[in-house]
PDB file of C-alpha atoms in Angstrom:
ATOM      1  CA  MET M 223      28.066 -26.044  -4.215  1.00 62.00           C
ATOM      2  CA  ASP M 224      30.158 -23.894  -6.505  1.00 74.00           C
ATOM      3  CA  PRO M 225      30.722 -20.570  -4.631  1.00 76.00           C
ATOM      4  CA  LYS M 226      30.340 -18.684  -7.908  1.00 83.00           C
ATOM      5  CA  LEU M 227      26.921 -20.255  -8.493  1.00 88.00           C
ATOM      6  CA  PHE M 228      25.855 -19.401  -4.932  1.00 83.00           C
ATOM      7  CA  TYR M 229      26.982 -15.789  -5.377  1.00 86.00           C
ATOM      8  CA  GLU M 230      25.157 -15.461  -8.706  1.00 88.00           C
ATOM      9  CA  ALA M 231      21.986 -16.904  -7.152  1.00 89.00           C
ATOM     10  CA  MET M 232      22.101 -14.363  -4.298  1.00 90.00           C
ATOM     11  CA  GLU M 233      22.608 -11.537  -6.770  1.00 91.00           C
ATOM     12  CA  HIS M 234      19.586 -12.562  -8.856  1.00 89.00           C
ATOM     13  CA  ILE M 235      17.144 -13.119  -5.981  1.00 89.00           C
ATOM     14  CA  PRO M 236      14.551 -10.288  -6.283  1.00 88.00           C
ATOM     15  CA  ILE M 237      14.528  -9.837  -2.496  1.00 91.00           C
ATOM     16  CA  GLY M 238      16.900  -7.671  -0.489  1.00 94.00           C
ATOM     17  CA  ILE M 239      19.494  -9.801   1.335  1.00 96.00           C
ATOM     18  CA  PHE M 240      22.286  -8.507   3.574  1.00 96.00           C
ATOM     19  CA  ILE M 241      24.564 -10.012   6.219  1.00 97.00           C
ATOM     20  CA  LEU M 242      25.884  -8.312   9.371  1.00 97.00           C
ATOM     21  CA  ASP M 243      28.309  -9.406  12.050  1.00 96.00           C
ATOM     22  CA  ALA M 244      27.593  -9.170  15.775  1.00 95.00           C
ATOM     23  CA  GLN M 245      28.849  -5.551  15.826  1.00 96.00           C
ATOM     24  CA  GLY M 246      26.394  -4.526  13.098  1.00 96.00           C
ATOM     25  CA  ASN M 247      29.021  -4.210  10.357  1.00 97.00           C
ATOM     26  CA  TYR M 248      27.916  -4.959   6.790  1.00 97.00           C
ATOM     27  CA  LEU M 249      29.592  -8.063   5.383  1.00 96.00           C
ATOM     28  CA  TYR M 250      27.457  -8.565   2.255  1.00 96.00           C
ATOM     29  CA  VAL M 251      24.626  -6.858   0.385  1.00 96.00           C
ATOM     30  CA  ASN M 252      22.950  -8.219  -2.741  1.00 95.00           C
ATOM     31  CA  ARG M 253      21.811  -6.272  -5.777  1.00 93.00           C
ATOM     32  CA  ALA M 254      18.117  -6.240  -4.805  1.00 92.00           C
ATOM     33  CA  TYR M 255      18.924  -4.737  -1.384  1.00 94.00           C
ATOM     34  CA  CYS M 256      20.962  -1.961  -3.012  1.00 93.00           C
ATOM     35  CA  ASN M 257      18.076  -1.238  -5.389  1.00 89.00           C
ATOM     36  CA  THR M 258      15.602  -1.129  -2.496  1.00 86.00           C
ATOM     37  CA  VAL M 259      17.588   1.442  -0.526  1.00 89.00           C
ATOM     38  CA  CYS M 260      18.784   3.267  -3.690  1.00 88.00           C
ATOM     39  CA  LYS M 261      22.446   2.929  -2.780  1.00 92.00           C
ATOM     40  CA  ASP M 262      25.476   1.581  -4.630  1.00 92.00           C
ATOM     41  CA  LYS M 263      27.316  -1.388  -3.122  1.00 93.00           C
ATOM     42  CA  THR M 264      30.302   0.829  -2.354  1.00 94.00           C
ATOM     43  CA  PHE M 265      28.092   2.773   0.084  1.00 95.00           C
ATOM     44  CA  PHE M 266      28.195  -0.237   2.427  1.00 96.00           C
ATOM     45  CA  ASP M 267      31.997  -0.530   2.463  1.00 94.00           C
ATOM     46  CA  ASP M 268      33.028   0.077   6.095  1.00 93.00           C
ATOM     47  CA  MET M 269      29.357   0.800   6.889  1.00 96.00           C
ATOM     48  CA  SER M 270      27.511  -0.419   9.989  1.00 96.00           C
ATOM     49  CA  VAL M 271      24.099  -0.079  11.597  1.00 96.00           C
ATOM     50  CA  PRO M 272      25.466   2.261  14.321  1.00 95.00           C
ATOM     51  CA  LYS M 273      26.875   4.514  11.572  1.00 95.00           C
ATOM     52  CA  LEU M 274      23.529   4.509   9.752  1.00 95.00           C
ATOM     53  CA  LYS M 275      21.861   5.637  12.985  1.00 93.00           C
ATOM     54  CA  GLU M 276      24.427   8.437  13.381  1.00 93.00           C
ATOM     55  CA  LEU M 277      23.731   9.543   9.802  1.00 92.00           C
ATOM     56  CA  GLY M 278      19.978   9.657  10.524  1.00 91.00           C
ATOM     57  CA  TYR M 279      18.880   6.783   8.275  1.00 92.00           C
ATOM     58  CA  LEU M 280      17.579   4.705  11.194  1.00 91.00           C
ATOM     59  CA  THR M 281      16.130   5.328  14.638  1.00 88.00           C
ATOM     60  CA  THR M 282      15.880   1.626  15.459  1.00 88.00           C
ATOM     61  CA  SER M 283      17.001  -1.529  13.684  1.00 92.00           C
ATOM     62  CA  ALA M 284      16.250  -5.240  13.445  1.00 93.00           C
ATOM     63  CA  TRP M 285      19.950  -5.904  14.228  1.00 95.00           C
ATOM     64  CA  GLU M 286      19.504  -4.518  17.753  1.00 94.00           C
ATOM     65  CA  GLN M 287      16.373  -6.622  18.252  1.00 94.00           C
ATOM     66  CA  VAL M 288      18.107  -9.839  17.144  1.00 95.00           C
ATOM     67  CA  MET M 289      21.105  -9.157  19.396  1.00 95.00           C
ATOM     68  CA  GLU M 290      18.800  -8.498  22.346  1.00 94.00           C
ATOM     69  CA  LYS M 291      16.465 -11.486  21.866  1.00 93.00           C
ATOM     70  CA  LYS M 292      19.046 -13.944  20.426  1.00 94.00           C
ATOM     71  CA  GLN M 293      16.402 -15.312  18.066  1.00 94.00           C
ATOM     72  CA  LYS M 294      14.722 -14.727  14.703  1.00 94.00           C
ATOM     73  CA  VAL M 295      13.047 -11.307  14.506  1.00 92.00           C
ATOM     74  CA  ILE M 296      10.461  -9.956  12.064  1.00 90.00           C
ATOM     75  CA  SER M 297      10.009  -6.199  12.311  1.00 88.00           C
ATOM     76  CA  VAL M 298       8.795  -3.185  10.345  1.00 83.00           C
ATOM     77  CA  ILE M 299      11.680  -0.715  10.152  1.00 87.00           C
ATOM     78  CA  SER M 300      11.363   2.885   8.942  1.00 84.00           C
ATOM     79  CA  ILE M 301      14.190   4.245   6.799  1.00 88.00           C
ATOM     80  CA  VAL M 302      14.762   7.989   6.407  1.00 86.00           C
ATOM     81  CA  ASP M 303      16.860   9.086   3.427  1.00 85.00           C
ATOM     82  CA  LYS M 304      17.187  12.859   3.673  1.00 81.00           C
ATOM     83  CA  HIS M 305      19.398  13.000   0.571  1.00 81.00           C
ATOM     84  CA  LEU M 306      16.592  11.551  -1.569  1.00 77.00           C
ATOM     85  CA  ASN M 307      13.808  13.166   0.507  1.00 76.00           C
ATOM     86  CA  ARG M 308      12.388   9.678   1.024  1.00 76.00           C
ATOM     87  CA  VAL M 309      10.809   7.927   4.014  1.00 77.00           C
ATOM     88  CA  TYR M 310       9.588   4.347   3.684  1.00 77.00           C
ATOM     89  CA  ASP M 311       8.775   1.262   5.760  1.00 81.00           C
ATOM     90  CA  THR M 312      10.445  -2.096   5.252  1.00 87.00           C
ATOM     91  CA  LEU M 313       9.527  -5.542   6.488  1.00 87.00           C
ATOM     92  CA  THR M 314      12.830  -6.876   7.801  1.00 93.00           C
ATOM     93  CA  THR M 315      13.537 -10.436   8.939  1.00 94.00           C
ATOM     94  CA  GLY M 316      16.758 -11.219  10.810  1.00 95.00           C
ATOM     95  CA  MET M 317      18.028 -14.785  11.357  1.00 96.00           C
ATOM     96  CA  PRO M 318      20.991 -15.166  13.762  1.00 96.00           C
ATOM     97  CA  ILE M 319      23.817 -17.677  13.203  1.00 96.00           C
ATOM     98  CA  PHE M 320      25.541 -18.769  16.420  1.00 95.00           C
ATOM     99  CA  ASP M 321      29.127 -19.833  17.078  1.00 93.00           C
ATOM    100  CA  LYS M 322      30.102 -22.930  19.072  1.00 92.00           C
ATOM    101  CA  LYS M 323      29.773 -21.012  22.358  1.00 92.00           C
ATOM    102  CA  GLY M 324      26.199 -19.953  21.590  1.00 93.00           C
ATOM    103  CA  ASN M 325      27.024 -16.354  20.807  1.00 94.00           C
ATOM    104  CA  VAL M 326      25.599 -14.538  17.786  1.00 95.00           C
ATOM    105  CA  GLU M 327      28.302 -14.512  15.115  1.00 96.00           C
ATOM    106  CA  TYR M 328      26.418 -13.410  11.995  1.00 96.00           C
ATOM    107  CA  ILE M 329      22.886 -12.298  11.146  1.00 97.00           C
ATOM    108  CA  ILE M 330      21.291 -12.873   7.753  1.00 97.00           C
ATOM    109  CA  PHE M 331      18.600 -10.343   6.871  1.00 97.00           C
ATOM    110  CA  ARG M 332      15.811 -10.316   4.334  1.00 95.00           C
ATOM    111  CA  GLN M 333      14.283  -6.917   3.597  1.00 93.00           C
ATOM    112  CA  GLU M 334      11.466  -5.657   1.364  1.00 89.00           C
ATOM    113  CA  THR M 335       9.552  -2.415   1.324  1.00 84.00           C
ATOM    114  CA  VAL M 336       5.932  -2.634   2.416  1.00 73.00           C
ATOM    115  CA  ASP M 337       5.010  -1.266  -1.011  1.00 69.00           C
ATOM    116  CA  GLN M 338       6.819  -4.179  -2.699  1.00 74.00           C
ATOM    117  CA  ILE M 339       5.016  -6.693  -0.500  1.00 74.00           C
ATOM    118  CA  TYR M 340       1.626  -5.252  -1.473  1.00 65.00           C
ATOM    119  CA  GLU M 341       2.645  -5.454  -5.138  1.00 66.00           C
ATOM    120  CA  TYR M 342       3.737  -9.095  -4.801  1.00 70.00           C
ATOM    121  CA  THR M 343       0.552  -9.999  -2.923  1.00 65.00           C
ATOM    122  CA  GLN M 344      -1.635  -8.452  -5.588  1.00 60.00           C
ATOM    123  CA  LYS M 345       0.256 -10.090  -8.457  1.00 61.00           C
ATOM    124  CA  GLY M 346       0.090 -13.430  -6.657  1.00 65.00           C
ATOM    125  CA  ALA M 347      -3.658 -13.125  -6.157  1.00 58.00           C
ATOM    126  CA  LEU M 348      -4.115 -12.393  -9.846  1.00 56.00           C
ATOM    127  CA  ASN M 349      -1.798 -15.166 -10.993  1.00 57.00           C
ATOM    128  CA  LYS M 350      -3.857 -17.613  -8.952  1.00 54.00           C
ATOM    129  CA  HIS M 351      -6.544 -16.922 -11.507  1.00 52.00           C
ATOM    130  CA  LEU M 352      -5.195 -17.778 -14.958  1.00 50.00           C
ATOM    131  CA  PHE M 353      -5.963 -15.186 -17.613  1.00 53.00           C
ATOM    132  CA  ARG M 354      -6.801 -17.146 -20.723  1.00 55.00           C
ATOM    133  CA  ASN M 355      -7.071 -15.262 -24.004  1.00 55.00           C
ATOM    134  CA  ASP M 356     -10.611 -16.490 -24.606  1.00 53.00           C
ATOM    135  CA  GLU M 357     -11.610 -15.305 -21.137  1.00 54.00           C
ATOM    136  CA  VAL M 358     -10.128 -11.857 -21.704  1.00 53.00           C
ATOM    137  CA  ASN M 359     -11.763 -11.537 -25.125  1.00 54.00           C
ATOM    138  CA  ALA M 360     -15.134 -12.630 -23.730  1.00 53.00           C
ATOM    139  CA  VAL M 361     -15.230 -10.083 -20.907  1.00 55.00           C
ATOM    140  CA  LYS M 362     -18.349  -7.897 -20.966  1.00 63.00           C
ATOM    141  CA  ALA M 363     -17.283  -4.286 -21.046  1.00 58.00           C
ATOM    142  CA  ASP M 364     -20.828  -2.916 -20.632  1.00 64.00           C
ATOM    143  CA  ASP M 365     -20.525   0.896 -20.595  1.00 68.00           C
ATOM    144  CA  ILE M 366     -16.712   0.806 -20.622  1.00 78.00           C
ATOM    145  CA  ILE M 367     -14.892   1.143 -23.931  1.00 77.00           C
ATOM    146  CA  ALA M 368     -12.387  -1.688 -23.945  1.00 79.00           C
ATOM    147  CA  ALA M 369     -11.158  -2.740 -27.369  1.00 81.00           C
ATOM    148  CA  SER M 370      -7.540  -3.109 -26.259  1.00 82.00           C
ATOM    149  CA  TYR M 371      -6.255  -6.320 -24.719  1.00 80.00           C
ATOM    150  CA  GLU M 372      -4.723  -4.358 -21.838  1.00 80.00           C
ATOM    151  CA  MET M 373      -8.053  -2.782 -20.874  1.00 84.00           C
ATOM    152  CA  LYS M 374      -9.967  -6.050 -21.238  1.00 82.00           C
ATOM    153  CA  ARG M 375      -7.443  -7.771 -19.011  1.00 81.00           C
ATOM    154  CA  LEU M 376      -7.872  -4.997 -16.429  1.00 84.00           C
ATOM    155  CA  LEU M 377     -11.639  -5.587 -16.451  1.00 86.00           C
ATOM    156  CA  VAL M 378     -11.135  -9.312 -15.825  1.00 83.00           C
ATOM    157  CA  MET M 379      -8.984  -8.366 -12.833  1.00 83.00           C
ATOM    158  CA  VAL M 380     -11.591  -5.877 -11.595  1.00 87.00           C
ATOM    159  CA  ASP M 381     -14.337  -8.491 -11.881  1.00 86.00           C
ATOM    160  CA  ILE M 382     -12.336 -10.889  -9.705  1.00 84.00           C
ATOM    161  CA  VAL M 383     -11.413  -8.342  -7.026  1.00 86.00           C
ATOM    162  CA  ALA M 384     -14.924  -6.860  -6.938  1.00 89.00           C
ATOM    163  CA  ARG M 385     -16.270 -10.091  -5.447  1.00 88.00           C
ATOM    164  CA  THR M 386     -13.979  -9.801  -2.411  1.00 85.00           C
ATOM    165  CA  ASP M 387     -14.429  -7.418   0.533  1.00 86.00           C
ATOM    166  CA  ALA M 388     -10.989  -5.857   0.085  1.00 85.00           C
ATOM    167  CA  SER M 389     -10.628  -2.074  -0.021  1.00 91.00           C
ATOM    168  CA  ILE M 390      -9.594  -0.989  -3.506  1.00 92.00           C
ATOM    169  CA  LEU M 391      -7.550   1.988  -4.640  1.00 93.00           C
ATOM    170  CA  VAL M 392      -8.181   3.032  -8.246  1.00 93.00           C
ATOM    171  CA  THR M 393      -5.420   5.128  -9.779  1.00 89.00           C
ATOM    172  CA  GLY M 394      -4.922   6.761 -13.132  1.00 86.00           C
ATOM    173  CA  PRO M 395      -4.734  10.184 -14.763  1.00 85.00           C
ATOM    174  CA  SER M 396      -7.725  12.527 -14.731  1.00 83.00           C
ATOM    175  CA  GLY M 397     -10.373  11.428 -17.209  1.00 83.00           C
ATOM    176  CA  SER M 398      -9.222   7.807 -17.376  1.00 84.00           C
ATOM    177  CA  GLY M 399     -12.523   6.497 -15.974  1.00 86.00           C
ATOM    178  CA  LYS M 400     -11.893   5.869 -12.272  1.00 91.00           C
ATOM    179  CA  GLU M 401     -15.511   6.522 -11.297  1.00 92.00           C
ATOM    180  CA  ILE M 402     -16.780   4.164 -14.015  1.00 90.00           C
ATOM    181  CA  ILE M 403     -14.496   1.432 -12.653  1.00 92.00           C
ATOM    182  CA  ALA M 404     -15.794   2.138  -9.134  1.00 93.00           C
ATOM    183  CA  LYS M 405     -19.377   1.724 -10.339  1.00 93.00           C
ATOM    184  CA  ARG M 406     -18.462  -1.595 -11.959  1.00 92.00           C
ATOM    185  CA  ILE M 407     -16.876  -2.790  -8.711  1.00 93.00           C
ATOM    186  CA  HIS M 408     -20.041  -1.893  -6.806  1.00 94.00           C
ATOM    187  CA  ARG M 409     -22.306  -3.575  -9.355  1.00 91.00           C
ATOM    188  CA  LEU M 410     -20.387  -6.859  -9.112  1.00 90.00           C
ATOM    189  CA  SER M 411     -19.711  -6.811  -5.358  1.00 92.00           C
ATOM    190  CA  ASN M 412     -21.474  -8.372  -2.388  1.00 91.00           C
ATOM    191  CA  TYR M 413     -22.729  -4.848  -1.580  1.00 93.00           C
ATOM    192  CA  ARG M 414     -24.504  -4.301  -4.912  1.00 92.00           C
ATOM    193  CA  HIS M 415     -27.949  -4.306  -3.255  1.00 94.00           C
ATOM    194  CA  GLY M 416     -26.954  -1.358  -1.078  1.00 94.00           C
ATOM    195  CA  PRO M 417     -26.352   2.256  -2.100  1.00 95.00           C
ATOM    196  CA  LEU M 418     -23.345   3.588  -3.995  1.00 95.00           C
ATOM    197  CA  ILE M 419     -22.307   6.831  -2.310  1.00 95.00           C
ATOM    198  CA  ILE M 420     -19.866   9.027  -4.227  1.00 94.00           C
ATOM    199  CA  LEU M 421     -17.863  11.863  -2.709  1.00 93.00           C
ATOM    200  CA  ASN M 422     -15.307  13.956  -4.586  1.00 93.00           C
ATOM    201  CA  CYS M 423     -12.952  15.038  -1.815  1.00 91.00           C
ATOM    202  CA  ALA M 424     -11.595  17.906  -3.924  1.00 89.00           C
ATOM    203  CA  ALA M 425     -15.050  19.379  -4.591  1.00 88.00           C
ATOM    204  CA  LEU M 426     -16.004  20.128  -0.984  1.00 85.00           C
ATOM    205  CA  PRO M 427     -14.767  23.150   0.996  1.00 82.00           C
ATOM    206  CA  GLU M 428     -12.502  22.197   3.899  1.00 75.00           C
ATOM    207  CA  SER M 429     -15.088  23.386   6.428  1.00 74.00           C
ATOM    208  CA  LEU M 430     -17.738  20.972   5.105  1.00 84.00           C
ATOM    209  CA  MET M 431     -15.654  17.846   4.509  1.00 86.00           C
ATOM    210  CA  GLU M 432     -15.845  16.481   8.059  1.00 86.00           C
ATOM    211  CA  SER M 433     -19.554  17.118   8.591  1.00 84.00           C
ATOM    212  CA  GLU M 434     -20.502  15.681   5.187  1.00 88.00           C
ATOM    213  CA  LEU M 435     -18.481  12.531   5.694  1.00 91.00           C
ATOM    214  CA  PHE M 436     -19.197  11.795   9.352  1.00 89.00           C
ATOM    215  CA  GLY M 437     -22.458  13.670   9.879  1.00 86.00           C
ATOM    216  CA  TYR M 438     -23.237  15.908  12.853  1.00 82.00           C
ATOM    217  CA  GLU M 439     -25.493  16.151  15.880  1.00 78.00           C
ATOM    218  CA  THR M 440     -27.973  18.929  16.703  1.00 71.00           C
ATOM    219  CA  GLY M 441     -26.170  22.179  17.504  1.00 54.00           C
ATOM    220  CA  ALA M 442     -22.734  20.787  16.653  1.00 55.00           C
ATOM    221  CA  PHE M 443     -21.770  24.102  15.051  1.00 55.00           C
ATOM    222  CA  THR M 444     -23.293  27.394  13.928  1.00 53.00           C
ATOM    223  CA  GLY M 445     -25.695  26.813  11.056  1.00 53.00           C
ATOM    224  CA  ALA M 446     -26.139  23.105  11.788  1.00 54.00           C
ATOM    225  CA  SER M 447     -29.567  21.621  11.161  1.00 56.00           C
ATOM    226  CA  GLY M 448     -31.765  21.407  14.231  1.00 58.00           C
ATOM    227  CA  LYS M 449     -32.304  17.716  13.574  1.00 70.00           C
ATOM    228  CA  GLY M 450     -28.680  16.801  12.970  1.00 72.00           C
ATOM    229  CA  LYS M 451     -27.593  15.006   9.828  1.00 82.00           C
ATOM    230  CA  LYS M 452     -26.478  11.529   8.840  1.00 87.00           C
ATOM    231  CA  GLY M 453     -23.046  11.494   7.183  1.00 87.00           C
ATOM    232  CA  LEU M 454     -22.122   9.803   3.929  1.00 92.00           C
ATOM    233  CA  ILE M 455     -20.376   6.972   5.799  1.00 92.00           C
ATOM    234  CA  GLU M 456     -23.604   6.092   7.616  1.00 92.00           C
ATOM    235  CA  THR M 457     -25.568   6.458   4.395  1.00 93.00           C
ATOM    236  CA  ALA M 458     -23.224   3.994   2.671  1.00 93.00           C
ATOM    237  CA  THR M 459     -23.876   1.252   5.247  1.00 93.00           C
ATOM    238  CA  GLY M 460     -24.722  -1.950   3.404  1.00 94.00           C
ATOM    239  CA  GLY M 461     -23.331  -0.505   0.169  1.00 95.00           C
ATOM    240  CA  THR M 462     -20.207   1.068  -1.297  1.00 95.00           C
ATOM    241  CA  LEU M 463     -18.511   4.349  -0.407  1.00 96.00           C
ATOM    242  CA  PHE M 464     -16.432   5.796  -3.256  1.00 96.00           C
ATOM    243  CA  LEU M 465     -14.023   8.550  -2.220  1.00 95.00           C
ATOM    244  CA  ASP M 466     -12.707  10.205  -5.370  1.00 94.00           C
ATOM    245  CA  GLU M 467      -9.526  12.306  -5.266  1.00 94.00           C
ATOM    246  CA  ILE M 468      -8.793  11.116  -1.731  1.00 95.00           C
ATOM    247  CA  ASN M 469      -5.369  12.695  -2.165  1.00 93.00           C
ATOM    248  CA  SER M 470      -7.137  16.018  -1.434  1.00 92.00           C
ATOM    249  CA  MET M 471      -8.411  14.877   1.973  1.00 92.00           C
ATOM    250  CA  LEU M 472      -7.230  16.947   4.949  1.00 89.00           C
ATOM    251  CA  PRO M 473      -4.905  15.263   7.490  1.00 88.00           C
ATOM    252  CA  THR M 474      -7.449  15.723  10.307  1.00 88.00           C
ATOM    253  CA  VAL M 475     -10.139  13.994   8.246  1.00 91.00           C
ATOM    254  CA  GLN M 476      -7.667  11.263   7.266  1.00 92.00           C
ATOM    255  CA  ALA M 477      -7.140  10.485  10.960  1.00 90.00           C
ATOM    256  CA  LYS M 478     -10.879  10.207  11.626  1.00 91.00           C
ATOM    257  CA  LEU M 479     -11.438   8.051   8.532  1.00 92.00           C
ATOM    258  CA  LEU M 480      -8.653   5.702   9.663  1.00 89.00           C
ATOM    259  CA  ARG M 481     -10.375   5.350  13.038  1.00 89.00           C
ATOM    260  CA  VAL M 482     -13.643   4.472  11.297  1.00 91.00           C
ATOM    261  CA  LEU M 483     -11.963   1.798   9.189  1.00 89.00           C
ATOM    262  CA  GLU M 484     -10.245   0.307  12.247  1.00 87.00           C
ATOM    263  CA  THR M 485     -13.286   0.216  14.546  1.00 88.00           C
ATOM    264  CA  LYS M 486     -16.116  -0.172  11.993  1.00 89.00           C
ATOM    265  CA  GLN M 487     -17.865   2.592  13.918  1.00 90.00           C
ATOM    266  CA  VAL M 488     -18.542   6.265  13.229  1.00 90.00           C
ATOM    267  CA  THR M 489     -19.174   9.150  15.595  1.00 87.00           C
ATOM    268  CA  ARG M 490     -20.926  12.236  14.304  1.00 86.00           C
ATOM    269  CA  VAL M 491     -19.386  15.687  14.760  1.00 81.00           C
ATOM    270  CA  GLY M 492     -20.444  16.999  18.151  1.00 75.00           C
ATOM    271  CA  GLY M 493     -21.668  13.574  19.252  1.00 77.00           C
ATOM    272  CA  VAL M 494     -20.485  10.917  21.701  1.00 74.00           C
ATOM    273  CA  GLU M 495     -22.463   7.902  20.495  1.00 83.00           C
ATOM    274  CA  SER M 496     -20.712   5.510  18.115  1.00 84.00           C
ATOM    275  CA  ARG M 497     -22.738   3.864  15.376  1.00 89.00           C
ATOM    276  CA  ASP M 498     -21.837   0.521  13.815  1.00 90.00           C
ATOM    277  CA  ILE M 499     -21.246   0.675  10.072  1.00 90.00           C
ATOM    278  CA  GLN M 500     -20.402  -1.845   7.357  1.00 91.00           C
ATOM    279  CA  PHE M 501     -19.555  -0.779   3.804  1.00 93.00           C
ATOM    280  CA  ARG M 502     -17.235  -1.494   0.895  1.00 93.00           C
ATOM    281  CA  LEU M 503     -14.599   1.199   0.453  1.00 95.00           C
ATOM    282  CA  VAL M 504     -13.290   2.200  -2.963  1.00 96.00           C
ATOM    283  CA  CYS M 505     -10.949   5.176  -3.276  1.00 96.00           C
ATOM    284  CA  ALA M 506      -9.420   6.961  -6.237  1.00 95.00           C
ATOM    285  CA  SER M 507      -6.464   9.262  -6.674  1.00 92.00           C
ATOM    286  CA  ASN M 508      -5.016  11.129  -9.624  1.00 88.00           C
ATOM    287  CA  GLU M 509      -1.729  11.558  -7.750  1.00 88.00           C
ATOM    288  CA  ASN M 510       0.799   8.966  -6.610  1.00 85.00           C
ATOM    289  CA  LEU M 511      -0.303   8.369  -3.014  1.00 86.00           C
ATOM    290  CA  TYR M 512       2.909   6.559  -2.104  1.00 79.00           C
ATOM    291  CA  ALA M 513       4.868   9.646  -3.138  1.00 79.00           C
ATOM    292  CA  LEU M 514       2.538  11.766  -0.994  1.00 84.00           C
ATOM    293  CA  VAL M 515       3.198   9.433   1.941  1.00 82.00           C
ATOM    294  CA  ASN M 516       6.946   9.927   1.497  1.00 74.00           C
ATOM    295  CA  ALA M 517       6.360  13.688   1.343  1.00 79.00           C
ATOM    296  CA  HIS M 518       4.314  13.495   4.608  1.00 82.00           C
ATOM    297  CA  ARG M 519       1.203  14.774   2.830  1.00 88.00           C
ATOM    298  CA  PHE M 520      -0.801  11.571   3.289  1.00 90.00           C
ATOM    299  CA  ARG M 521      -0.944   9.207   6.261  1.00 89.00           C
ATOM    300  CA  ALA M 522       0.979   5.972   5.685  1.00 84.00           C
ATOM    301  CA  ASP M 523      -1.341   3.938   7.930  1.00 85.00           C
ATOM    302  CA  LEU M 524      -4.400   5.118   6.009  1.00 90.00           C
ATOM    303  CA  PHE M 525      -2.654   4.445   2.695  1.00 89.00           C
ATOM    304  CA  TYR M 526      -2.138   0.787   3.614  1.00 84.00           C
ATOM    305  CA  ARG M 527      -5.765   0.522   4.783  1.00 87.00           C
ATOM    306  CA  ILE M 528      -7.281   1.756   1.533  1.00 91.00           C
ATOM    307  CA  ASN M 529      -4.705   0.101  -0.748  1.00 87.00           C
ATOM    308  CA  VAL M 530      -5.401  -3.554   0.041  1.00 83.00           C
ATOM    309  CA  PHE M 531      -5.729  -3.954  -3.723  1.00 86.00           C
ATOM    310  CA  SER M 532      -4.907  -1.402  -6.395  1.00 85.00           C
ATOM    311  CA  VAL M 533      -6.269  -0.983  -9.905  1.00 88.00           C
ATOM    312  CA  ASP M 534      -4.194   1.218 -12.193  1.00 87.00           C
ATOM    313  CA  ILE M 535      -6.064   2.418 -15.283  1.00 87.00           C
ATOM    314  CA  PRO M 536      -3.674   2.931 -18.204  1.00 82.00           C
ATOM    315  CA  PRO M 537      -3.957   6.226 -20.114  1.00 82.00           C
ATOM    316  CA  LEU M 538      -5.130   6.191 -23.746  1.00 82.00           C
ATOM    317  CA  CYS M 539      -1.578   6.606 -24.989  1.00 82.00           C
ATOM    318  CA  ARG M 540      -0.946   3.053 -23.743  1.00 81.00           C
ATOM    319  CA  ARG M 541      -4.118   1.581 -25.279  1.00 82.00           C
ATOM    320  CA  LYS M 542      -4.470   3.237 -28.658  1.00 86.00           C
ATOM    321  CA  GLU M 543      -6.904   0.521 -29.824  1.00 87.00           C
ATOM    322  CA  ASP M 544      -9.523   2.224 -27.621  1.00 83.00           C
ATOM    323  CA  VAL M 545      -9.219   5.631 -29.311  1.00 85.00           C
ATOM    324  CA  SER M 546     -11.352   4.961 -32.400  1.00 85.00           C
ATOM    325  CA  PRO M 547     -14.256   3.185 -30.647  1.00 82.00           C
TER     326      PRO M 547
END
């Protein structure tokens, strides 16, 4: 193969590729890798993994794991860029190349941010379903104003995703219709025969958020009902729970919600008994949650739980055909 053609192919692959030697020195980085880590190629001249650790970018690396195990390694690596005030997770795959004596000589790495992987997965799921023009034009908007092609196409996507059990994150500026989209998802989902429970996380005082969401037992706190109270999560069992403005949720409540999503069980405030729950989760945010994760204002593990699929509602300035109707 022509070396020039090989080099051009590596530079145009939309996946981060880099090559290290056995000492962790950078031998090659492609354009996509530089874009992922927001660094120019010259940054990696005379750079190595040990130097990156000294500079604080890494605490651990896939290079060390490959050198230790002498085999292919797939690992999630956290990168800290203090200069850009950015912290992000990457899925990194390292493939060792051995010399004639069986020693690791080079390691070829593939790296993508977890955010990129979610984006690719979602686009792939949508591309599996072909969007024909007649299908987009025939979509039933119901109570949603959708004269623009962009909005109609979004509704086709919503109708497809609604029929899965995936957690959905609805994003868009205030007033763009996130709650209306959530209601449409519920109406078309497998949970449509159950209740739709709506909670605006920004509307509740901090002191009430936990008890409203998880419920409480008798005497859990001063002023608690003598009979205890079922929380909104329990009430949503068999239906859909819509958490609007989840970006306003307190870190302590985020941790408890993550536990609920992991175990499919909820424990009321002041209680010890866990109750089994099953509901469809739809969340909405008027802020960029990924930016909040990087700023340590929102839990990364919860973000990935609620963002199995994302629906971004375009503002009116991007769909002017909807203004008149």
